[in-house]
PDB file of C-alpha atoms in Angstrom:
ATOM      1  CA  MET A   1       0.030  -0.007   0.004  1.00 41.00           C
ATOM      2  CA  PRO A   2       1.618   3.342  -1.020  1.00 44.00           C
ATOM      3  CA  PHE A   3       1.667   5.982   1.713  1.00 48.00           C
ATOM      4  CA  THR A   4       0.247   9.467   1.388  1.00 51.00           C
ATOM      5  CA  ALA A   5       2.441  12.573   0.966  1.00 58.00           C
ATOM      6  CA  GLU A   6       1.501  13.649   4.496  1.00 77.00           C
ATOM      7  CA  PRO A   7       2.081  10.716   6.825  1.00 81.00           C
ATOM      8  CA  PHE A   8       1.962  12.825   9.957  1.00 79.00           C
ATOM      9  CA  LYS A   9      -1.507  14.018   8.980  1.00 81.00           C
ATOM     10  CA  THR A  10      -2.550  10.492   8.140  1.00 82.00           C
ATOM     11  CA  LEU A  11      -1.407   9.214  11.586  1.00 86.00           C
ATOM     12  CA  LEU A  12      -3.537  11.837  13.279  1.00 84.00           C
ATOM     13  CA  THR A  13      -6.790  10.643  11.743  1.00 83.00           C
ATOM     14  CA  ASP A  14      -6.655   7.274   9.969  1.00 86.00           C
ATOM     15  CA  ILE A  15      -6.158   3.582  10.589  1.00 92.00           C
ATOM     16  CA  VAL A  16      -2.972   2.608   8.878  1.00 92.00           C
ATOM     17  CA  THR A  17      -1.907  -0.957   7.767  1.00 92.00           C
ATOM     18  CA  PRO A  18       1.362  -2.743   8.690  1.00 93.00           C
ATOM     19  CA  LYS A  19       2.307  -2.683   4.983  1.00 90.00           C
ATOM     20  CA  TYR A  20       1.778   1.057   4.939  1.00 90.00           C
ATOM     21  CA  VAL A  21       4.155   1.477   7.893  1.00 91.00           C
ATOM     22  CA  PHE A  22       6.660  -0.898   6.349  1.00 89.00           C
ATOM     23  CA  SER A  23       6.671   1.058   3.088  1.00 87.00           C
ATOM     24  CA  LEU A  24       6.806   4.480   4.853  1.00 87.00           C
ATOM     25  CA  MET A  25       9.617   3.636   7.145  1.00 88.00           C
ATOM     26  CA  ASN A  26      11.759   1.908   4.481  1.00 85.00           C
ATOM     27  CA  SER A  27      11.164   4.764   1.992  1.00 84.00           C
ATOM     28  CA  LEU A  28      12.486   7.225   4.591  1.00 83.00           C
ATOM     29  CA  LYS A  29      15.315   4.813   5.554  1.00 81.00           C
ATOM     30  CA  CYS A  30      13.897   4.816   9.071  1.00 82.00           C
ATOM     31  CA  GLY A  31      14.931   1.513  10.577  1.00 70.00           C
ATOM     32  CA  LEU A  32      14.685  -0.451   7.303  1.00 63.00           C
ATOM     33  CA  LEU A  33      12.148  -2.923   8.663  1.00 74.00           C
ATOM     34  CA  SER A  34      12.432  -6.630   7.586  1.00 75.00           C
ATOM     35  CA  ASP A  35       8.865  -7.832   8.208  1.00 82.00           C
ATOM     36  CA  LYS A  36       6.095  -6.122   6.302  1.00 81.00           C
ATOM     37  CA  ASP A  37       3.414  -8.122   8.066  1.00 81.00           C
ATOM     38  CA  LEU A  38       4.609  -7.537  11.656  1.00 87.00           C
ATOM     39  CA  PRO A  39       6.793  -4.382  11.604  1.00 90.00           C
ATOM     40  CA  ILE A  40       9.033  -3.803  14.680  1.00 93.00           C
ATOM     41  CA  LEU A  41      10.377  -0.288  15.075  1.00 93.00           C
ATOM     42  CA  THR A  42      13.513   0.607  17.078  1.00 92.00           C
ATOM     43  CA  MET A  43      14.538   3.740  18.844  1.00 92.00           C
ATOM     44  CA  GLY A  44      17.583   4.564  20.998  1.00 92.00           C
ATOM     45  CA  THR A  45      21.016   3.007  21.544  1.00 92.00           C
ATOM     46  CA  GLY A  46      21.058   2.522  25.306  1.00 94.00           C
ATOM     47  CA  ALA A  47      22.043  -0.587  27.214  1.00 95.00           C
ATOM     48  CA  LYS A  48      18.640  -0.987  28.902  1.00 95.00           C
ATOM     49  CA  ARG A  49      16.033  -2.742  26.767  1.00 96.00           C
ATOM     50  CA  ALA A  50      12.310  -2.014  26.667  1.00 96.00           C
ATOM     51  CA  ILE A  51       9.577  -3.267  24.460  1.00 97.00           C
ATOM     52  CA  VAL A  52       6.357  -1.349  23.901  1.00 97.00           C
ATOM     53  CA  ILE A  53       3.426  -3.383  22.591  1.00 98.00           C
ATOM     54  CA  THR A  54      -0.018  -2.518  21.341  1.00 98.00           C
ATOM     55  CA  GLY A  55      -2.428  -3.477  18.530  1.00 98.00           C
ATOM     56  CA  PHE A  56      -4.045  -6.757  19.640  1.00 98.00           C
ATOM     57  CA  SER A  57      -7.336  -5.219  18.454  1.00 97.00           C
ATOM     58  CA  VAL A  58      -8.009  -2.669  15.688  1.00 96.00           C
ATOM     59  CA  LEU A  59      -9.632  -0.577  18.443  1.00 96.00           C
ATOM     60  CA  ASP A  60      -6.042   0.143  19.580  1.00 97.00           C
ATOM     61  CA  TYR A  61      -5.322   2.068  16.372  1.00 96.00           C
ATOM     62  CA  ARG A  62      -4.891   5.500  18.021  1.00 96.00           C
ATOM     63  CA  ILE A  63      -2.263   4.044  20.269  1.00 97.00           C
ATOM     64  CA  SER A  64      -0.571   2.295  17.285  1.00 97.00           C
ATOM     65  CA  ASN A  65      -0.534   5.586  15.421  1.00 95.00           C
ATOM     66  CA  ALA A  66       0.846   7.457  18.369  1.00 95.00           C
ATOM     67  CA  LEU A  67       3.739   5.025  18.675  1.00 95.00           C
ATOM     68  CA  ILE A  68       4.501   5.193  14.957  1.00 93.00           C
ATOM     69  CA  TYR A  69       4.287   8.966  15.105  1.00 91.00           C
ATOM     70  CA  MET A  70       6.898   9.070  17.921  1.00 92.00           C
ATOM     71  CA  VAL A  71       9.272   6.882  15.992  1.00 91.00           C
ATOM     72  CA  LEU A  72       8.841   8.785  12.754  1.00 89.00           C
ATOM     73  CA  SER A  73       9.301  12.167  14.476  1.00 87.00           C
ATOM     74  CA  LYS A  74      12.609  11.118  16.039  1.00 86.00           C
ATOM     75  CA  CYS A  75      13.825   9.431  12.838  1.00 85.00           C
ATOM     76  CA  VAL A  76      13.279  12.412  10.530  1.00 81.00           C
ATOM     77  CA  ASN A  77      14.074  14.969  13.282  1.00 78.00           C
ATOM     78  CA  ASN A  78      10.673  16.528  12.772  1.00 69.00           C
ATOM     79  CA  VAL A  79       9.592  19.241  15.270  1.00 62.00           C
ATOM     80  CA  HIS A  80       5.852  18.826  15.915  1.00 66.00           C
ATOM     81  CA  ALA A  81       3.550  19.609  18.799  1.00 72.00           C
ATOM     82  CA  ILE A  82       3.262  15.906  19.586  1.00 83.00           C
ATOM     83  CA  PRO A  83       6.262  14.830  21.785  1.00 87.00           C
ATOM     84  CA  THR A  84       8.529  11.872  21.476  1.00 89.00           C
ATOM     85  CA  PHE A  85      11.234  10.234  23.660  1.00 91.00           C
ATOM     86  CA  SER A  86      14.035  12.579  24.662  1.00 89.00           C
ATOM     87  CA  ALA A  87      17.737  12.196  23.666  1.00 90.00           C
ATOM     88  CA  SER A  88      18.478  11.467  27.292  1.00 91.00           C
ATOM     89  CA  GLN A  89      15.972   8.531  27.372  1.00 93.00           C
ATOM     90  CA  LEU A  90      17.200   7.116  24.104  1.00 93.00           C
ATOM     91  CA  SER A  91      20.847   7.272  25.317  1.00 95.00           C
ATOM     92  CA  LYS A  92      19.902   5.043  28.227  1.00 95.00           C
ATOM     93  CA  TRP A  93      17.290   2.816  26.479  1.00 95.00           C
ATOM     94  CA  THR A  94      16.877   0.800  23.349  1.00 95.00           C
ATOM     95  CA  ILE A  95      13.148   0.753  22.773  1.00 95.00           C
ATOM     96  CA  LYS A  96      11.520  -1.697  20.397  1.00 95.00           C
ATOM     97  CA  VAL A  97       7.969  -0.779  19.397  1.00 95.00           C
ATOM     98  CA  ILE A  98       5.404  -3.270  18.153  1.00 96.00           C
ATOM     99  CA  PRO A  99       2.398  -1.261  16.918  1.00 96.00           C
ATOM    100  CA  PHE A 100       0.491  -4.224  15.480  1.00 97.00           C
ATOM    101  CA  ALA A 101       0.763  -7.280  17.765  1.00 97.00           C
ATOM    102  CA  ASN A 102      -2.208  -8.681  15.794  1.00 97.00           C
ATOM    103  CA  PRO A 103      -1.847  -7.189  12.345  1.00 96.00           C
ATOM    104  CA  TRP A 104      -4.688  -8.843  10.465  1.00 96.00           C
ATOM    105  CA  PRO A 105      -7.623  -6.624  11.570  1.00 96.00           C
ATOM    106  CA  PHE A 106      -5.620  -3.521  10.736  1.00 96.00           C
ATOM    107  CA  SER A 107      -4.968  -4.921   7.258  1.00 94.00           C
ATOM    108  CA  SER A 108      -8.610  -5.982   6.843  1.00 95.00           C
ATOM    109  CA  TRP A 109     -10.338  -2.926   8.405  1.00 93.00           C
ATOM    110  CA  ASP A 110     -12.399  -2.072   5.318  1.00 90.00           C
ATOM    111  CA  VAL A 111     -13.770  -5.635   5.279  1.00 91.00           C
ATOM    112  CA  ILE A 112     -14.530  -6.056   8.967  1.00 94.00           C
ATOM    113  CA  ARG A 113     -15.514  -2.431   9.773  1.00 93.00           C
ATOM    114  CA  GLY A 114     -18.347  -2.526  12.341  1.00 91.00           C
ATOM    115  CA  LYS A 115     -18.006  -6.301  12.962  1.00 94.00           C
ATOM    116  CA  GLU A 116     -16.496  -6.192  16.469  1.00 92.00           C
ATOM    117  CA  SER A 117     -16.356  -9.970  16.791  1.00 93.00           C
ATOM    118  CA  PHE A 118     -13.443  -9.877  14.272  1.00 96.00           C
ATOM    119  CA  TYR A 119     -11.411  -7.121  15.888  1.00 96.00           C
ATOM    120  CA  LEU A 120      -9.333  -9.481  18.152  1.00 95.00           C
ATOM    121  CA  LEU A 121      -8.943 -12.290  15.622  1.00 97.00           C
ATOM    122  CA  ASP A 122      -6.076 -13.086  13.322  1.00 97.00           C
ATOM    123  CA  ASP A 123      -6.511 -14.383   9.771  1.00 95.00           C
ATOM    124  CA  ASP A 124      -6.919 -17.936  11.070  1.00 96.00           C
ATOM    125  CA  GLY A 125      -9.693 -16.907  13.509  1.00 97.00           C
ATOM    126  CA  ILE A 126      -7.502 -17.090  16.639  1.00 97.00           C
ATOM    127  CA  PRO A 127      -7.923 -14.345  19.317  1.00 97.00           C
ATOM    128  CA  THR A 128      -4.225 -13.413  19.437  1.00 97.00           C
ATOM    129  CA  ARG A 129      -4.209 -11.469  22.676  1.00 98.00           C
ATOM    130  CA  TYR A 130      -5.541 -14.622  24.529  1.00 98.00           C
ATOM    131  CA  ASP A 131      -3.134 -17.033  22.772  1.00 98.00           C
ATOM    132  CA  ALA A 132      -0.178 -16.362  25.045  1.00 98.00           C
ATOM    133  CA  LEU A 133      -0.111 -19.878  26.465  1.00 97.00           C
ATOM    134  CA  THR A 134      -0.930 -22.162  23.540  1.00 97.00           C
ATOM    135  CA  LEU A 135       0.831 -19.959  20.866  1.00 97.00           C
ATOM    136  CA  ARG A 136      -1.381 -21.218  18.022  1.00 97.00           C
ATOM    137  CA  SER A 137      -1.302 -17.903  16.123  1.00 97.00           C
ATOM    138  CA  LYS A 138       1.781 -17.164  13.983  1.00 96.00           C
ATOM    139  CA  TYR A 139       1.673 -13.595  15.429  1.00 96.00           C
ATOM    140  CA  SER A 140       1.682 -14.730  19.040  1.00 96.00           C
ATOM    141  CA  LEU A 141       4.472 -17.174  18.268  1.00 96.00           C
ATOM    142  CA  LYS A 142       6.559 -14.249  16.746  1.00 95.00           C
ATOM    143  CA  LEU A 143       5.820 -11.976  19.678  1.00 96.00           C
ATOM    144  CA  HIS A 144       6.677 -14.558  22.281  1.00 97.00           C
ATOM    145  CA  GLY A 145       9.868 -15.438  20.490  1.00 95.00           C
ATOM    146  CA  LEU A 146      10.931 -11.740  20.241  1.00 94.00           C
ATOM    147  CA  ILE A 147      10.485 -11.205  24.001  1.00 96.00           C
ATOM    148  CA  ASN A 148      12.656 -14.250  24.872  1.00 94.00           C
ATOM    149  CA  GLU A 149      15.215 -13.237  22.322  1.00 94.00           C
ATOM    150  CA  VAL A 150      15.548  -9.580  23.506  1.00 95.00           C
ATOM    151  CA  LYS A 151      15.019 -10.317  27.234  1.00 96.00           C
ATOM    152  CA  PRO A 152      13.869  -6.792  28.022  1.00 97.00           C
ATOM    153  CA  GLU A 153      14.272  -5.125  31.402  1.00 96.00           C
ATOM    154  CA  LEU A 154      10.798  -3.591  30.941  1.00 97.00           C
ATOM    155  CA  ILE A 155       7.705  -4.395  28.879  1.00 98.00           C
ATOM    156  CA  ILE A 156       4.893  -1.839  28.364  1.00 98.00           C
ATOM    157  CA  MET A 157       1.549  -3.161  27.190  1.00 98.00           C
ATOM    158  CA  LEU A 158      -0.916  -0.499  25.847  1.00 98.00           C
ATOM    159  CA  THR A 159      -4.569  -1.235  25.198  1.00 98.00           C
ATOM    160  CA  ALA A 160      -7.695   0.759  24.411  1.00 97.00           C
ATOM    161  CA  SER A 161     -10.312   0.886  27.111  1.00 96.00           C
ATOM    162  CA  SER A 162     -12.954   3.219  28.608  1.00 95.00           C
ATOM    163  CA  GLU A 163     -10.560   4.931  31.041  1.00 96.00           C
ATOM    164  CA  TRP A 164      -6.996   5.632  31.943  1.00 97.00           C
ATOM    165  CA  SER A 165      -5.319   3.201  34.250  1.00 97.00           C
ATOM    166  CA  ILE A 166      -1.843   1.830  35.065  1.00 97.00           C
ATOM    167  CA  MET A 167      -1.205  -1.569  36.624  1.00 97.00           C
ATOM    168  CA  THR A 168       1.480  -4.162  36.962  1.00 97.00           C
ATOM    169  CA  PRO A 169       0.570  -7.870  36.637  1.00 97.00           C
ATOM    170  CA  ARG A 170       1.616 -10.102  39.466  1.00 94.00           C
ATOM    171  CA  PRO A 171       4.101 -11.498  40.544  1.00 95.00           C
ATOM    172  CA  ILE A 172       6.184  -8.345  39.862  1.00 96.00           C
ATOM    173  CA  SER A 173       5.268  -4.966  41.282  1.00 96.00           C
ATOM    174  CA  ILE A 174       6.785  -1.725  39.869  1.00 96.00           C
ATOM    175  CA  ASN A 175       6.934   1.535  41.822  1.00 93.00           C
ATOM    176  CA  GLY A 176       3.583   2.265  43.441  1.00 89.00           C
ATOM    177  CA  TYR A 177       1.391   1.015  40.603  1.00 95.00           C
ATOM    178  CA  GLU A 178      -1.644  -1.066  41.349  1.00 96.00           C
ATOM    179  CA  THR A 179      -1.040  -4.798  40.987  1.00 96.00           C
ATOM    180  CA  ALA A 180      -3.468  -6.992  39.093  1.00 95.00           C
ATOM    181  CA  GLU A 181      -4.209 -10.734  38.739  1.00 94.00           C
ATOM    182  CA  LEU A 182      -4.079 -11.343  34.993  1.00 96.00           C
ATOM    183  CA  SER A 183      -4.329 -14.772  33.356  1.00 95.00           C
ATOM    184  CA  PRO A 184      -1.164 -16.218  31.846  1.00 96.00           C
ATOM    185  CA  THR A 185      -3.267 -16.867  28.737  1.00 97.00           C
ATOM    186  CA  ASP A 186      -3.640 -13.104  28.274  1.00 98.00           C
ATOM    187  CA  PHE A 187      -0.520 -11.414  26.694  1.00 98.00           C
ATOM    188  CA  LEU A 188      -1.172  -8.349  28.885  1.00 98.00           C
ATOM    189  CA  GLY A 189      -0.001 -10.335  31.862  1.00 97.00           C
ATOM    190  CA  HIS A 190       1.743 -13.331  30.397  1.00 97.00           C
ATOM    191  CA  PHE A 191       5.325 -12.015  30.389  1.00 98.00           C
ATOM    192  CA  ALA A 192       5.156 -11.030  34.033  1.00 97.00           C
ATOM    193  CA  HIS A 193       4.491 -14.762  34.765  1.00 97.00           C
ATOM    194  CA  GLU A 194       7.706 -15.455  32.817  1.00 96.00           C
ATOM    195  CA  GLY A 195       9.685 -12.995  34.997  1.00 95.00           C
ATOM    196  CA  TYR A 196       9.675  -9.820  32.836  1.00 97.00           C
ATOM    197  CA  PRO A 197       8.698  -6.595  34.659  1.00 97.00           C
ATOM    198  CA  THR A 198       5.513  -5.414  32.849  1.00 98.00           C
ATOM    199  CA  ILE A 199       3.438  -2.241  32.983  1.00 98.00           C
ATOM    200  CA  VAL A 200      -0.088  -2.336  31.524  1.00 98.00           C
ATOM    201  CA  MET A 201      -1.635   0.986  30.652  1.00 98.00           C
ATOM    202  CA  THR A 202      -5.241   1.305  29.423  1.00 98.00           C
ATOM    203  CA  ILE A 203      -6.072   4.262  27.286  1.00 98.00           C
ATOM    204  CA  PRO A 204      -9.548   5.778  26.550  1.00 97.00           C
ATOM    205  CA  ARG A 205     -10.434   5.051  22.893  1.00 93.00           C
ATOM    206  CA  GLU A 206     -10.987   8.705  21.951  1.00 91.00           C
ATOM    207  CA  SER A 207      -7.783   9.964  23.440  1.00 93.00           C
ATOM    208  CA  GLY A 208      -5.713  12.345  21.363  1.00 91.00           C
ATOM    209  CA  LEU A 209      -2.143  11.514  20.253  1.00 92.00           C
ATOM    210  CA  TYR A 210      -0.606  14.292  22.344  1.00 92.00           C
ATOM    211  CA  GLU A 211      -1.924  12.896  25.592  1.00 95.00           C
ATOM    212  CA  ILE A 212      -1.138   9.269  24.609  1.00 96.00           C
ATOM    213  CA  THR A 213       2.481  10.107  23.795  1.00 94.00           C
ATOM    214  CA  GLN A 214       2.995  12.173  26.948  1.00 94.00           C
ATOM    215  CA  ARG A 215       1.848   9.284  29.150  1.00 95.00           C
ATOM    216  CA  ILE A 216       3.980   6.735  27.286  1.00 95.00           C
ATOM    217  CA  ILE A 217       7.059   8.894  27.690  1.00 94.00           C
ATOM    218  CA  GLN A 218       6.462   9.059  31.443  1.00 93.00           C
ATOM    219  CA  LEU A 219       6.496   5.212  31.678  1.00 93.00           C
ATOM    220  CA  ILE A 220      10.117   5.010  30.372  1.00 91.00           C
ATOM    221  CA  ARG A 221      11.932   6.151  33.405  1.00 86.00           C
ATOM    222  CA  ASP A 222      13.788   4.726  36.465  1.00 83.00           C
ATOM    223  CA  TYR A 223      11.705   2.358  38.433  1.00 88.00           C
ATOM    224  CA  ASN A 224      11.785  -0.051  41.361  1.00 92.00           C
ATOM    225  CA  VAL A 225      10.914  -3.713  40.901  1.00 95.00           C
ATOM    226  CA  LYS A 226       9.850  -6.210  43.570  1.00 94.00           C
ATOM    227  CA  TYR A 227       9.311  -9.927  42.927  1.00 93.00           C
ATOM    228  CA  GLU A 228       6.899 -11.982  45.077  1.00 92.00           C
ATOM    229  CA  GLU A 229       8.230 -15.026  46.854  1.00 91.00           C
ATOM    230  CA  ILE A 230       6.870 -18.326  45.520  1.00 90.00           C
ATOM    231  CA  LYS A 231       7.252 -22.043  46.216  1.00 90.00           C
ATOM    232  CA  PRO A 232       9.384 -23.887  43.657  1.00 93.00           C
ATOM    233  CA  LEU A 233       7.075 -26.619  42.344  1.00 93.00           C
ATOM    234  CA  GLU A 234       7.423 -29.240  39.687  1.00 94.00           C
ATOM    235  CA  LEU A 235       4.720 -31.072  37.896  1.00 96.00           C
ATOM    236  CA  VAL A 236       4.169 -34.599  36.443  1.00 96.00           C
ATOM    237  CA  ILE A 237       1.420 -34.968  33.817  1.00 96.00           C
ATOM    238  CA  ARG A 238       0.101 -37.770  31.647  1.00 96.00           C
ATOM    239  CA  VAL A 239      -0.426 -37.026  27.966  1.00 95.00           C
ATOM    240  CA  ASP A 240      -2.855 -39.013  25.882  1.00 90.00           C
ATOM    241  CA  GLY A 241      -2.292 -36.949  22.694  1.00 88.00           C
ATOM    242  CA  ASP A 242       0.728 -35.615  20.895  1.00 92.00           C
ATOM    243  CA  ILE A 243       3.306 -35.518  23.642  1.00 95.00           C
ATOM    244  CA  ASN A 244       6.006 -33.929  21.435  1.00 95.00           C
ATOM    245  CA  SER A 245       3.803 -30.950  20.452  1.00 95.00           C
ATOM    246  CA  ILE A 246       2.877 -30.253  24.092  1.00 96.00           C
ATOM    247  CA  ALA A 247       6.510 -30.572  25.160  1.00 96.00           C
ATOM    248  CA  TYR A 248       7.519 -28.149  22.396  1.00 96.00           C
ATOM    249  CA  ILE A 249       5.026 -25.496  23.497  1.00 96.00           C
ATOM    250  CA  LEU A 250       5.980 -25.826  27.148  1.00 96.00           C
ATOM    251  CA  ARG A 251       9.710 -25.499  26.305  1.00 96.00           C
ATOM    252  CA  LEU A 252       8.914 -22.237  24.428  1.00 96.00           C
ATOM    253  CA  HIS A 253       7.773 -20.888  27.833  1.00 96.00           C
ATOM    254  CA  GLY A 254      11.150 -21.716  29.338  1.00 95.00           C
ATOM    255  CA  PHE A 255      10.213 -24.866  31.172  1.00 96.00           C
ATOM    256  CA  LEU A 256      12.650 -27.806  31.541  1.00 96.00           C
ATOM    257  CA  ILE A 257      10.888 -30.852  30.225  1.00 96.00           C
ATOM    258  CA  GLY A 258      11.645 -34.467  30.976  1.00 96.00           C
ATOM    259  CA  VAL A 259       9.942 -37.270  29.028  1.00 94.00           C
ATOM    260  CA  ASP A 260       9.086 -40.616  30.659  1.00 94.00           C
ATOM    261  CA  GLY A 261       6.871 -42.674  28.286  1.00 94.00           C
ATOM    262  CA  ASN A 262       3.573 -40.876  28.083  1.00 94.00           C
ATOM    263  CA  LYS A 263       4.454 -38.641  31.036  1.00 96.00           C
ATOM    264  CA  LEU A 264       6.101 -35.203  31.150  1.00 96.00           C
ATOM    265  CA  ILE A 265       8.005 -33.889  34.128  1.00 97.00           C
ATOM    266  CA  ILE A 266       7.869 -30.084  34.076  1.00 97.00           C
ATOM    267  CA  ARG A 267      10.264 -27.902  36.040  1.00 96.00           C
ATOM    268  CA  ALA A 268      10.560 -24.136  36.172  1.00 95.00           C
ATOM    269  CA  ASN A 269      13.528 -21.879  36.574  1.00 91.00           C
ATOM    270  CA  GLU A 270      13.590 -18.957  39.014  1.00 89.00           C
ATOM    271  CA  LYS A 271      12.028 -16.519  36.599  1.00 90.00           C
ATOM    272  CA  ASN A 272       9.072 -18.485  35.248  1.00 93.00           C
ATOM    273  CA  GLN A 273       8.148 -20.387  38.427  1.00 95.00           C
ATOM    274  CA  PHE A 274       5.133 -18.174  38.886  1.00 95.00           C
ATOM    275  CA  LEU A 275       3.807 -19.237  35.438  1.00 96.00           C
ATOM    276  CA  LEU A 276       4.050 -22.990  36.312  1.00 96.00           C
ATOM    277  CA  ASN A 277       2.332 -22.453  39.694  1.00 95.00           C
ATOM    278  CA  SER A 278      -0.412 -20.357  38.068  1.00 95.00           C
ATOM    279  CA  LEU A 279      -0.995 -23.100  35.494  1.00 95.00           C
ATOM    280  CA  ILE A 280      -1.319 -25.636  38.300  1.00 94.00           C
ATOM    281  CA  ASP A 281      -3.490 -23.473  40.676  1.00 92.00           C
ATOM    282  CA  ASN A 282      -5.992 -22.486  37.951  1.00 92.00           C
ATOM    283  CA  ASN A 283      -6.223 -25.840  36.159  1.00 92.00           C
ATOM    284  CA  LEU A 284      -5.004 -24.148  32.969  1.00 94.00           C
ATOM    285  CA  ILE A 285      -2.557 -26.905  31.916  1.00 94.00           C
ATOM    286  CA  GLU A 286      -5.367 -29.508  32.091  1.00 93.00           C
ATOM    287  CA  HIS A 287      -7.838 -27.255  30.254  1.00 92.00           C
ATOM    288  CA  TYR A 288      -5.608 -26.052  27.396  1.00 93.00           C
ATOM    289  CA  PHE A 289      -3.489 -29.094  26.811  1.00 93.00           C
ATOM    290  CA  ASN A 290      -5.975 -31.903  27.735  1.00 90.00           C
ATOM    291  CA  VAL A 291      -3.621 -33.695  30.041  1.00 94.00           C
ATOM    292  CA  GLU A 292      -3.969 -35.271  33.465  1.00 95.00           C
ATOM    293  CA  ILE A 293      -1.947 -34.036  36.484  1.00 95.00           C
ATOM    294  CA  LEU A 294      -0.416 -37.037  38.253  1.00 95.00           C
ATOM    295  CA  GLU A 295       1.753 -35.278  40.869  1.00 95.00           C
ATOM    296  CA  VAL A 296       2.733 -31.888  42.118  1.00 95.00           C
ATOM    297  CA  ARG A 297       5.874 -31.690  44.265  1.00 92.00           C
ATOM    298  CA  LEU A 298       8.306 -29.253  45.769  1.00 90.00           C
ATOM    299  CA  GLN A 299      11.641 -29.026  43.928  1.00 80.00           C
TER     300      GLN A 299
END
């Protein structure tokens, strides 16, 4: 999709597609993106690593546009009324921006306009935001792989809602933000279960780009992190189906997997122990993988 001659104006008003952003950024030699379906934008050269993620639903488009606007402004040294990250922040941080965590509805907006049941789905009908555990969507698989490749010190999740709020998913608290119990199946809270400090900010759907960017900038700053204490458990399950496929998905989440016939012995490391305990406590491993828990024991 060719971009308009006034991309800053377009980002103020319109839903843009991943291919539009890919074409725009590469034409301006702004990051030279490699994936036109899931563009990942980069700002800064600092040693600390942050990842900012939005766009699980097309309703997040104003947030997506705000992030793209921030990157574009810094890249072309454009002075606009809408702020971006400061030189001081970008000397301390390398910030990766994912504006379309679920790119399909953005690409298909003209087709699905007004059909809200499609807004969270990918092109295979999978609700990507809630696929953090099973990783069936190619987009959730890419996102999960990127996080574990980059290993960021901070993840910021941005999502459209009816009001402003800031929270941190358990088991990691940050500064004085409210803590919340979020399911490990939901990407908003999943990476906290894997040991990555995460901030979730909800943003009113009609917010302007100026206010959105201001609040995002405030989140990239010095912070204090506190981890909850948790019992180190391991799990033995019986698998009646495809044991290799289940073992593969569990290994993607950082678990150490032992195979004994039709049984899997699942152990966690220090960072993702909370994820394993949450799967046990909420019967999620039985529900999503159709297995039988044989034994839970202390490591």
